[in-house]
Amino acid sequence: MAAGSVSIATIYAFGPFRLDLQAEMLSRGKEPVAIGRRAVALLRMLVERPGAPVSKDALIEGAWSGRAVEENNLTVQIAALRRVLGEAGGTDWIETMPRRGYRFVGPLVAKEQNADATGPTMAVTLPDRPSIAALPFIDGSCDAVGPSSGLLDPDQHPFAAAPIASLRGIASAREASAISNIPIRVPMHFMGRDDALASILARLACHEGRVAITALHGLRGVGKTTLAAAYAEHHRGDYRATWWIRAQTEPTMRADFAALGVRLGWVGAEDKEEPAVAAVMERLRYEGNGILLIYDNAVDARALEPYLPRGGTANVLVTSNAHAWRGIAAPVEIHLWPNEIGADYLIARTGRDDERAAAEALSEALGGLPLAHEQAAAYCERLDIPLAEYRTRFEAAPARFLDDTRHAPAEYHDGLTVAKTFALAIAEAAKLHPAAEPLIVHAALLAPEPIPLFLFAEAREKFGEPLARSLAGDGLDEAVAALRWFSLVDREMIRDERDPTAVTATIRLHRLVRQVAAHRREGAALTQARRALGEAVAAIYPDGVLDDPKTWPRARRLDALALDLVDVDAAPPQQADDWTANLLNGLALYRQGPLATFALAQPLYERALAIRENLLGPDHPDTAQSLHNLANLLQDQGDFVSVQPLHERALAIRERVLGTRHPDTAQSLNSLAMQLVIQGDFANAGMLLERALAIRQETLGPEHPATAQSLNNLARVLQMSGNIVGAASLLERALVIREKALGPEHPATGKSLSNLARMLQAKGDLAGARPLFERALAISEKVVGAEHPATAQGLSNLARMLQAQGDLAGARPLSERALAIREKVLGAAHPITALSLSHLAGLLLDLGDLAAARPLQERSLAILEVIQPDHPFTNRARYHLARLHLAEGNAADALKFSEVAVAAHEKALGVRHRFTRDSARIAADALAALGRAAEAAVLRGRYGMR
């Protein structure tokens, strides 16, 4: 076309999309949509005949230029188009016409536009040199180029984002005369790589005027070589020569360079290899325009660098398993197939159009690895079995199917199977570092989760020699680097979900790499490897995980790995090892404390106890610790009947084996005392707590957090007994210790704040109590989360505080939220849930909503009467129900419940306690309402009321 000539371009607009026929480009808004040339051709044929059916034969003829292809290829392309259009609500724009073909039925506007005007299309005359060096750019960066990166802006450069193949113009003449030695055929069912093709194009386009080098890297079997061949096929008209170089060894590279020189006429067929290669390298410097060099299966950048063009404008495409290419090339990582693309392939390859769900499930089982998909499809096709059946067989014996040579594609490295290609990679990594092979084997035996590298760094001695020695110093990093060199592992820095300052270096394995690597150990060697992993995880599992937030990021990283190890090694107690019990105990503590998943913690504690009793004996200190932990969990669950015998047994073991002045003995004394508090036995609880406090002050010191715990619990007993002044002194001291030793945001500090605030509230200092309650709640919400029982306690405390201040409207949502958390986490029949029900009922009573209050209060009392009929809290619920009856005008029932409550409170707490006097006041008011004024006056006088 002569310069200055005018052309007319047609643009079809539908929904947010524009199809530019001149540029052969589909765009959405301002962004080009990465679809292949065939998809563009199919869409063009459909929109050019809107509403009319286009036959399948016509579509295949037009998109594949007469090539013999299966109908499944058309089906896959149409499905891909529907997915792209469906993102904007256009799923139904392409309609299937049974036995007739397809038709376009979407909203469509066609318009013609002068291509020399300022519109979105223009006529382009290609220069003699490769057009990839002539694309315009916004800047010179290649780090983020791609279809939607913004570096190729279709508004500023209307043809920039289109595939070069669509800009050929007169390229067909060049295509006919181009030379090529591509040794492989692009598979009939090549799919799912449009974005990768666009990325290759964009990166090669970043180096105008100099050699452009792009490196494709990724897992073995992901299709790097096939993608390189497909790129060459798509762009064969853009180069005068496309040359394949076998880059895995130096001799093959030299031979292929010499062959290129002969083909281009740069050297003679009889020339010696060394001068021929030198001559080719020199000619590439000055005459490399229009040449694409593909270095397939390169080992690394250092080995390849001597054979790269020293200058000029040749394009270079490298395929490699190694990831480290940024020093010389723009890297493009080739990703695994998503399930939907893998399913497309399996359906197209096997012809099983009606097995979509099974295809997606199988693709997930195969981890999106294209090579594994081909082996699976070949198997299904040969035996004519459904995809779901293959998945069942594969999951039963993955190692056998991954190494099935009968179904490995012959064009993939001389028919290597998935198993053999990964096995070769592991062997090559082992040559780089001696720890690479045992490291990946041990990693493969762990759960399919990110594996923290600190496991192998801190517990390396558990793996024995020579691995322990090989991992010392920088050995671990070097071993990981060797595995990454062959794309066997990914290294990832994971930021903790709740603590963004905690970042952990981890490695991940593809699921099929895991299968192959794990199969390298069998029998006794496999058992020993798993034992080493269990001992290693147990050795580094954090202490204090029950209530120390600093340990939780590490516990989160180890949790799935540890749980899988104890499940895999679920031997009877008499056959288990001590590391199993230790790990079970840690996992249970983590669930009891940070997670508050009590039901999940209980079987772990019970199994740990059984192992320790069988392995260590019934009188071992570790057995006592398991008894103690299980008892505390049962108490958290509201099972008060089973708790006391366990605590008493643990205390007896510790006194006998460790002595009466040991800190563990003090721990048992403290826990047993709190169980007595629950029972309302404050006198005996106080004696045990005083003894525990004395031991802890003597052995641990007056500033230890355990000492603060004893102070806090003793203060609670004093407060329940009515000694407000003595309790306040102990609480203030406990708070100081915890803030200093644990920090201002530790959960234990929050408990001290709440207890001190409760004490101030009891003394009538509501203004002083409120900020302490608010600070305690903020700590819980931040540290343990919005759905934790500790947060529910904070909400309940603050609600009671607001209620006492008369802010009933502000108190209600807090009380309702606390109840919702407790019902969800603790259960509907838990005693703490019952207390929430009672409090909300009292709040509703104060608001005048008696109808809503009654069922809550009755439900609360029913729960507490079953669990602990004589406890002060149960009688407190009776007091609230009596108060409700009195408000309803039912003085007789009010008197019945209040008399029971006042008698029980007086017996347990004394005449002067607030609970006793509150119950007596309701009883007196009920007597007065019944006309028994004299009795009411006597009752008021007895309890010091006017």
Coordinates of C-alpha atoms in Angstrom, one line a residue, residues 203 214-220 222-225 227 298 317-326 329-336 484-485 487 490:
R203 CA 9.1 -9.1 26.5
T214 CA 13.3 -14.1 26.9
A215 CA 13.5 -17.1 29.1
L216 CA 10.6 -19.5 29.7
H217 CA 11.0 -21.3 33.0
G218 CA 8.8 -23.6 35.1
L219 CA 8.2 -27.0 36.4
R220 CA 9.2 -30.0 34.2
V222 CA 4.6 -27.8 32.2
G223 CA 5.0 -27.4 28.4
K224 CA 7.8 -24.9 28.0
T225 CA 9.2 -26.6 24.9
L227 CA 5.0 -23.2 24.1
A298 CA 19.1 -24.7 28.7
L317 CA 13.8 -17.5 23.2
V318 CA 15.1 -19.8 26.0
T319 CA 13.4 -22.7 27.7
S320 CA 14.8 -23.9 31.0
N321 CA 13.9 -25.5 34.3
A322 CA 16.1 -23.0 36.1
H323 CA 14.5 -19.7 37.3
A324 CA 17.5 -17.4 37.6
W325 CA 17.6 -15.6 34.3
R326 CA 17.2 -11.9 35.2
A329 CA 17.0 -12.3 29.9
A330 CA 13.4 -11.2 30.6
P331 CA 11.9 -14.3 32.4
V332 CA 8.4 -15.6 31.8
E333 CA 7.3 -18.2 34.3
I334 CA 5.0 -20.8 32.7
H335 CA 2.3 -21.8 35.1
L336 CA 0.4 -24.9 35.6
R484 CA 14.9 -24.6 42.7
W485 CA 17.5 -24.9 39.9
S487 CA 12.0 -26.2 39.5
D490 CA 9.1 -23.0 45.1

